[in-house]
Amino acid sequence: MKIAMLGSGFIARFYADSLIGHRRIDKLHAVYSRNIEKARTFATDYGLPVYSDSLEEVVNNPEVNVVVISLPNDLHLAAVEACAKAGKHVLCTKPLGRTAAEAKQMLDMVEKAGIMGGYLEDLCYTPKFSKSLASVKGGSLGRILWAKSREAHPGPHSNWFWNKEQSGGGAIVDLGCHCIEIARNYIGKDVRPVEVMCWAATQVHPIDAEDNAIGMVKYANGAIGQFEVSWCFRGGMDLRDEVMGTEGTIWINNFLRTGFDMFSTGKEGGYVAEKAESNTGWLFPVGDEVNELGYNHMFTDMFEAIEQNRDPFETFYDGYVVNAIIDAAYASAKSGLWEPVEIDDWRGRTDDNHGAKFAEFDEQYYLIKEEILPHGERKLILKDKKTGEVIVRDL
Amino acid sequence: MKIAMLGSGFIARFYADSLIGHRRIDKLHAVYSRNIEKARTFATDYGLPVYSDSLEEVVNNPEVNVVVISLPNDLHLAAVEACAKAGKHVLCTKPLGRTAAEAKQMLDMVEKAGIMGGYLEDLCYTPKFSKSLASVKGGSLGRILWAKSREAHPGPHSNWFWNKEQSGGGAIVDLGCHCIEIARNYIGKDVRPVEVMCWAATQVHPIDAEDNAIGMVKYANGAIGQFEVSWCFRGGMDLRDEVMGTEGTIWINNFLRTGFDMFSTGKEGGYVAEKAESNTGWLFPVGDEVNELGYNHMFTDMFEAIEQNRDPFETFYDGYVVNAIIDAAYASAKSGLWEPVEIDDWRGRTDDNHGAKFAEFDEQYYLIKEEILPHGERKLILKDKKTGEVIVRDL
Amino acid sequence: MKIAMLGSGFIARFYADSLIGHRRIDKLHAVYSRNIEKARTFATDYGLPVYSDSLEEVVNNPEVNVVVISLPNDLHLAAVEACAKAGKHVLCTKPLGRTAAEAKQMLDMVEKAGIMGGYLEDLCYTPKFSKSLASVKGGSLGRILWAKSREAHPGPHSNWFWNKEQSGGGAIVDLGCHCIEIARNYIGKDVRPVEVMCWAATQVHPIDAEDNAIGMVKYANGAIGQFEVSWCFRGGMDLRDEVMGTEGTIWINNFLRTGFDMFSTGKEGGYVAEKAESNTGWLFPVGDEVNELGYNHMFTDMFEAIEQNRDPFETFYDGYVVNAIIDAAYASAKSGLWEPVEIDDWRGRTDDNHGAKFAEFDEQYYLIKEEILPHGERKLILKDKKTGEVIVRDL
Amino acid sequence: MKIAMLGSGFIARFYADSLIGHRRIDKLHAVYSRNIEKARTFATDYGLPVYSDSLEEVVNNPEVNVVVISLPNDLHLAAVEACAKAGKHVLCTKPLGRTAAEAKQMLDMVEKAGIMGGYLEDLCYTPKFSKSLASVKGGSLGRILWAKSREAHPGPHSNWFWNKEQSGGGAIVDLGCHCIEIARNYIGKDVRPVEVMCWAATQVHPIDAEDNAIGMVKYANGAIGQFEVSWCFRGGMDLRDEVMGTEGTIWINNFLRTGFDMFSTGKEGGYVAEKAESNTGWLFPVGDEVNELGYNHMFTDMFEAIEQNRDPFETFYDGYVVNAIIDAAYASAKSGLWEPVEIDDWRGRTDDNHGAKFAEFDEQYYLIKEEILPHGERKLILKDKKTGEVIVRDL
């Protein structure tokens, strides 16, 4: 497949690295940047035959099959529109829109045009995430009760992120989109997110948007998703997930503690580990960042989906649902209330299976807990189904 | 000092272990239990001359200087009353009361009687906590933005915990009291907790109280405390704290990852590590549990406080503030609203210093961020104080 | 490039997974197995047009450009001979030979035939290894003093490993080949390995070869390489490296602690994590095993080397040096003496720069250490160059 | 008990901290230092009534029951002699002697005088060590095959350590004494250490003694002890143990990764974590160093042993055995040969139970391994007891 890249900044280069790495059959063919110089540099660095500062020219290039959007958030809609018009498959970086309304427009465009809309949510493609999700789906954790994802670092590198108009918000829209979709996958994409409570504040930076936020997302089956996002974290990039099920637990650390520790006095200069705040003292580099962050696996899925004429693992619809949750989070941060998640077009389950299933002991009792005491004796803590009385039975 | 123990259960034994360990000059002298058999066993196990099923008898024993309350939550008030009447210093296990109203009564009693009321919040005395708090107070983390504490395990061992009437609630009152006071210490005990948002649910156990909850506590200076508590966690006892400041980060793991890993096939039987859910596979024991959980250091502070006629590090007033926050958490879990923390008798700072201090760049600009790019170039992201415009300046 | 696979067992499948993953331009074309059934199954599973139980047929298939040897150790020599005769580039799994003599024959064959001999030492291509080696080469660790690599697990899966005749030995030849080459890379491939001391024992399994061994390799510049290998380890696959330099430290954990922790009661069945000894309790899966073990990056380097007509990062010459060190290790395990490493054809540096460079303080003194005392005072510990006297100077 | 301290340096203060902490019944009474000013300062800091620069005066003080030796290695012998003459129990810091001959003299002195000779090997009293040793003794790890202990840091703080005459050597005698006794405990104190192979070098510091060494100690039952010691390590204090048994594994990390991580930009100054090489970046403090390093538990055992008229856990005899192993290590480092451990007075088991017990499968076969294949099939790898043939049997 021949690919056009829209954008030539930090994320475009990350995408290009994963598209070129490991001798892929898919080729980057053209690049668009608003700044022709940047487009030229990008084309030179990655060996692309075509570059331009005209988005239409790039999208409509006859050799291009697929378009990758790595532009600032406020330019996604127009870019998707151009792809839809040209009938080219489109892969859009996260978040899909600045709002659910924008995302819904993009979703409608690709569905109407009959092209594939792939949502480039790389963190739902990391090797650790994929394997852990398989475990969850396979039942290793039982019923999922809580899924938390945390992303925090000292703030974004590109200036447009700091402009609320362009980005659509602060840490929530920038980092929360990852965390929300991670939790949603663990809980189940077919389970409806119902309402959101969010705290957000501008604690450190002189900006209009939030630089620190915590949110809780209630799902129709009683599970809870949680996101913790910050542009105020010191120490590098903190990227961790936790899942709690009735039968198990998952802890994932994607960055700062991955089994790679380095100490350097820095006396002899030397190599700087990326995203670290320093190149001396204890450092925690990541082996192959592009792989650990899921880019390789994401593009593999996207291109196979196109060839196999199936949906990719992360679609524009997923991006739209995430935007709807983000909208509710912003509303809640403002109102201080649990705010409903407005999804016009819910495609998942509609039976709300709220109830926790209590463990039966016998006809009369529920089992609260079986306890092993320090000296090895065992006891049962039971609850009478009718009277509610809690009793203890030694074994 | 001669000490009376009220209660003879799990926590009483933990306390006794730390009072006896390391050849202390302070001696356990008497024990009370509602069940005379349990009192006798306890007295035998720890070599106490006096045991009784009369609380008054034990409290009023003339040799007793200090009373330790390790009774179920619903019996704290009456026990404190007996101590106040007898004029004996009293150390009470956590939570102080089931409600702030109960806690306030206890606080008033000890203050009126002129005795010391020590709040046995052991997790604010762990070696890791003490050293990290010293770092925070010393400025290593700058201004504290967020402090989170998590305590989760598969549920309590004693049956009275499962009875809401006796315990005063579920995981929030049982585990949240720890987490709340940990975060409050990091943020500053003199900073007023203002309001609380809490989600709570009964997800797994057939009980009336919550077995899973997440709460956020807003402080007057704009910092946020967070607690995550659960009786549904699988894998042992999860006890972790995280603190985020403008200049640094703290991560503490008190139990499951402390640098002690063991794998056993279990084929040859062998020793069971406490609190683990199993004695085969990968296990994560804690070296000296009594020490790691802060009991030694807590009692050392309490007895020295009595001798030096000073307040201990954790007082009945602290216990009362914690109960007030818990009350607000329960109110919020019910109403879905941010609920105010009602403290009749606030003794801390009253100047609400909400504002984040933005980093000045020069007269015209705030500094948003200084960025080091992959190839070593540096740039400044600045914000115009008047126009709000974000600009980039290369260095 | 079109690739022939010789062998269809465990390692052949690992290779095939990495050759097929991520939409590579290089294609597996043919497979040889001594067992035609296994060859057929392999061809079906990976979509290969050609399979055979004739090695010559596969190697000489006109479409095949490159041959990958994933056969038992005793069959490497004959397979390399066939490739040399056919003039096909050959990539051989580790260890290259059972002995240095065998490895030398293979090296001579490929050099004479003018084909590329790639040594498939995947652990020298893992993302963590590559990045840490770049740091070492960049000077972050100063002068390397010691490099240790450890590989231990409960024993190999294929039966031929347990037959000393076929494999050439036990844990040393199976696992030590990795560890030796890892340490050699950190210390410098151009630094001559001089002599080896090795302890080896058969501690658990009823076999002729060793199932546990520790070795030390002295290098001409005074650095020391260390390997720890075992088929007796319980708890999964232990794969760790440590490097000590004058200015820094590296710790790498490739398997059991990579930031992915899972606990499962196993009650609901579920997914089994590979290489774990169990699927309940605390488990430590690896995200993308093929990537973490370096297979992707290894084949990328190999094919690019062929195209660019350059040496790959790991060559048959490297394999030969490793075999020479293994020979010395076996000799030492038998004799109890430091045994010389016999390399006929040393291609690295011949100046033996043994000496540690001591830190100068001034004309009269060396600096032993600058010490910061608990209260912040600083002192210098110095040694008189002539008299050897150690003195202390307060600062 | 009233205690005299001989010495007032770094280790004397560590001992004093643990003797005073946690309101002990045992009291420090007198201190001796060769430098009267240092003695006075120590007495003031710890509230001691007696100080002196006469060793005899302090040892013979009539109130003193027990003497703690925390003097440089070359002064241990004379101090023990004084205690023996005075009939005072004596606790001596590690290593006991500079050589086994010295240690033997001390052992003979205390045994002849009928006083207790306690060997202050604190690392055999750490909470993690004690609990893991209990697991090993309880059978959780099966038969112990290998026990490794590593201690490494950037070099000692006191200048006399750097003088080979005073200290008796370098990193081996300073740090190796800990590592050797740790491994010996895991393998079994009653199992005779037979011979030692050791590599040692002076890699960095301008000293006569070694600053880096690795040693292997063969035990009569076929187990192997390993020590890794260094004064060249960068990054703080590396203190780790590993044990491998037929049924399990233990990994202990005492310092740099104990579940306490801190990052600080250092901008606001702040608290310096001990033994760290810096107070900015990622730091890994230890909560309560005195406790984590075993001092509290060690003195508790020592004083209880005196009261109960029993041997402490670590005796002068243990110190002597350790010195004998160190002597063999130095001999081996010089000769390059496995050197015998010379113990005049072996008090442990004399039956050498070398043999590994192979796992029986049936009358004809040994079981090499039971293997679970990726798709769930199971196979047995067996060895014919007579013919030695390895066969595979599918299950």
Coordinates of N, CA and C in Angstrom, one line a residue, chain A residues 74-155:
Chain A
D74 N -7.3 20.6 15.6 CA -8.3 21.4 14.9 C -8.3 21.2 13.4
L75 N -7.4 20.4 12.8 CA -7.3 20.2 11.4 C -7.8 18.8 11.0
H76 N -8.2 18.0 12.0 CA -8.6 16.6 11.6 C -9.9 16.6 10.7
L77 N -10.8 17.4 11.1 CA -12.1 17.4 10.4 C -11.9 17.7 8.9
A78 N -11.3 18.7 8.6 CA -11.1 19.1 7.2 C -10.3 18.0 6.4
A79 N -9.3 17.4 7.1 CA -8.5 16.4 6.4 C -9.3 15.2 6.2
V80 N -10.2 14.8 7.1 CA -11.0 13.6 6.9 C -12.0 13.9 5.7
E81 N -12.5 15.1 5.7 CA -13.4 15.5 4.6 C -12.7 15.3 3.2
A82 N -11.5 15.8 3.2 CA -10.7 15.6 1.9 C -10.6 14.2 1.5
C83 N -10.3 13.3 2.5 CA -10.1 11.9 2.2 C -11.4 11.3 1.8
A84 N -12.5 11.7 2.5 CA -13.8 11.1 2.1 C -14.1 11.5 0.7
K85 N -13.9 12.7 0.3 CA -14.1 13.2 -1.0 C -13.3 12.4 -2.0
A86 N -12.1 12.2 -1.7 CA -11.2 11.5 -2.6 C -11.4 9.9 -2.6
G87 N -12.2 9.5 -1.6 CA -12.4 8.0 -1.5 C -11.1 7.3 -1.0
K88 N -10.3 7.9 -0.2 CA -9.1 7.3 0.3 C -9.3 6.8 1.7
H89 N -8.9 5.6 2.0 CA -8.9 5.2 3.4 C -8.1 6.2 4.3
V90 N -8.6 6.4 5.5 CA -8.0 7.4 6.4 C -7.8 6.9 7.8
L91 N -6.5 7.1 8.2 CA -6.2 6.7 9.6 C -5.9 8.0 10.3
C92 N -6.6 8.3 11.4 CA -6.5 9.6 12.1 C -5.9 9.4 13.5
T93 N -4.9 10.3 13.8 CA -4.3 10.2 15.1 C -5.4 10.6 16.2
K94 N -5.0 10.4 17.4 CA -5.9 10.6 18.6 C -5.7 12.1 19.1
P95 N -6.7 12.7 19.7 CA -8.1 12.3 19.7 C -8.7 12.5 18.3
L96 N -9.8 11.8 18.1 CA -10.4 11.9 16.7 C -10.8 13.4 16.5
G97 N -11.7 13.9 17.4 CA -12.1 15.3 17.3 C -11.8 16.0 18.5
R98 N -12.1 17.3 18.5 CA -12.0 18.1 19.7 C -13.2 17.9 20.6
T99 N -14.3 17.5 19.9 CA -15.6 17.3 20.6 C -16.2 16.1 19.9
A100 N -17.2 15.6 20.6 CA -18.0 14.4 20.0 C -18.7 14.9 18.7
A101 N -19.1 16.1 18.7 CA -19.8 16.6 17.5 C -18.9 16.5 16.3
E102 N -17.7 17.0 16.5 CA -16.7 16.9 15.4 C -16.4 15.5 15.0
A103 N -16.2 14.6 16.0 CA -15.9 13.2 15.8 C -17.1 12.5 15.0
K104 N -18.3 12.9 15.4 CA -19.5 12.3 14.7 C -19.5 12.7 13.3
Q105 N -19.2 13.9 13.0 CA -19.1 14.3 11.6 C -18.1 13.5 10.8
M106 N -17.0 13.3 11.4 CA -15.9 12.5 10.7 C -16.4 11.0 10.5
L107 N -17.0 10.5 11.5 CA -17.5 9.1 11.5 C -18.6 9.0 10.3
D108 N -19.5 10.0 10.3 CA -20.5 9.9 9.2 C -19.9 10.0 7.8
M109 N -18.9 10.9 7.7 CA -18.2 11.1 6.4 C -17.6 9.8 5.9
V110 N -16.8 9.1 6.7 CA -16.2 7.9 6.3 C -17.2 6.8 6.0
E111 N -18.2 6.7 6.8 CA -19.2 5.7 6.6 C -20.0 5.9 5.3
K112 N -20.3 7.2 5.1 CA -21.0 7.5 3.8 C -20.1 7.3 2.6
A113 N -18.9 7.6 2.7 CA -17.9 7.4 1.6 C -17.5 6.0 1.4
G114 N -17.8 5.1 2.4 CA -17.5 3.7 2.2 C -16.0 3.4 2.3
I115 N -15.3 4.3 3.0 CA -13.8 4.1 3.2 C -13.6 3.7 4.7
M116 N -12.4 3.2 4.9 CA -12.1 2.7 6.3 C -11.6 3.9 7.1
G117 N -12.2 4.1 8.3 CA -11.7 5.1 9.2 C -11.0 4.4 10.4
G118 N -9.7 4.4 10.3 CA -8.9 3.8 11.4 C -8.6 4.8 12.5
Y119 N -8.8 4.5 13.7 CA -8.5 5.4 14.8 C -7.1 5.0 15.4
L120 N -6.1 5.9 15.3 CA -4.7 5.5 15.6 C -4.5 5.7 17.1
E121 N -5.2 4.8 17.9 CA -5.0 4.8 19.3 C -3.9 3.7 19.6
D122 N -2.7 4.2 19.5 CA -1.6 3.3 19.6 C -1.5 2.5 21.0
L123 N -1.9 3.2 22.1 CA -1.8 2.5 23.4 C -2.7 1.4 23.6
C124 N -3.7 1.2 22.6 CA -4.5 0.0 22.6 C -3.9 -1.1 21.7
Y125 N -2.7 -0.9 21.3 CA -2.0 -1.9 20.5 C -0.6 -2.2 21.1
T126 N -0.3 -1.8 22.3 CA 1.0 -2.1 22.8 C 1.0 -3.6 23.1
P127 N 2.2 -4.2 23.0 CA 2.3 -5.7 23.3 C 1.8 -6.0 24.6
K128 N 2.1 -5.2 25.6 CA 1.6 -5.6 27.0 C 0.0 -5.5 27.0
F129 N -0.5 -4.4 26.4 CA -2.0 -4.3 26.4 C -2.6 -5.4 25.7
S130 N -2.1 -5.8 24.5 CA -2.7 -6.8 23.7 C -2.8 -8.2 24.5
K131 N -1.6 -8.5 25.1 CA -1.6 -9.8 25.8 C -2.5 -9.7 27.0
S132 N -2.5 -8.6 27.7 CA -3.3 -8.5 28.9 C -4.8 -8.5 28.6
L133 N -5.2 -7.9 27.5 CA -6.6 -7.9 27.1 C -7.0 -9.3 26.7
A134 N -6.1 -10.1 26.1 CA -6.4 -11.5 25.7 C -6.7 -12.2 27.0
S135 N -5.9 -12.0 28.1 CA -6.1 -12.7 29.3 C -7.4 -12.3 29.9
V136 N -7.8 -11.0 29.9 CA -9.1 -10.6 30.4 C -10.2 -11.2 29.6
K137 N -10.1 -11.2 28.3 CA -11.2 -11.8 27.5 C -11.2 -13.3 27.7
G138 N -10.1 -13.9 28.0 CA -10.1 -15.4 28.3 C -10.6 -15.7 29.7
G139 N -10.8 -14.7 30.5 CA -11.4 -15.0 31.8 C -10.5 -15.0 33.0
S140 N -9.2 -14.8 32.8 CA -8.2 -14.9 33.9 C -8.5 -14.0 35.0
L141 N -9.2 -12.9 34.8 CA -9.4 -12.0 35.8 C -10.9 -12.0 36.4
G142 N -11.7 -12.9 35.8 CA -13.1 -12.9 36.2 C -13.8 -11.7 35.7
R143 N -14.8 -11.3 36.4 CA -15.6 -10.1 36.1 C -14.8 -8.8 36.4
I144 N -14.7 -7.9 35.4 CA -13.9 -6.7 35.6 C -14.7 -5.7 36.5
L145 N -14.0 -5.2 37.5 CA -14.7 -4.3 38.4 C -14.2 -2.8 38.2
W146 N -12.9 -2.7 37.9 CA -12.3 -1.4 37.8 C -11.1 -1.4 36.9
A147 N -11.0 -0.4 36.0 CA -9.8 -0.4 35.1 C -9.3 1.1 35.2
K148 N -8.1 1.2 35.5 CA -7.5 2.6 35.7 C -6.3 2.7 34.7
S149 N -6.2 3.9 34.1 CA -5.1 4.1 33.3 C -4.6 5.5 33.6
R150 N -3.3 5.6 33.7 CA -2.6 6.9 34.1 C -1.6 7.3 33.0
E151 N -1.7 8.5 32.6 CA -0.6 9.1 31.7 C -0.3 10.4 32.2
A152 N 1.0 10.6 32.5 CA 1.4 11.9 33.1 C 2.9 12.1 32.7
H153 N 3.2 13.4 32.3 CA 4.5 13.8 32.0 C 4.6 15.3 32.2
P154 N 5.8 15.9 31.9 CA 5.9 17.3 32.3 C 5.3 18.3 31.3
G155 N 4.5 17.8 30.3 CA 3.8 18.7 29.4 C 4.2 18.4 28.0

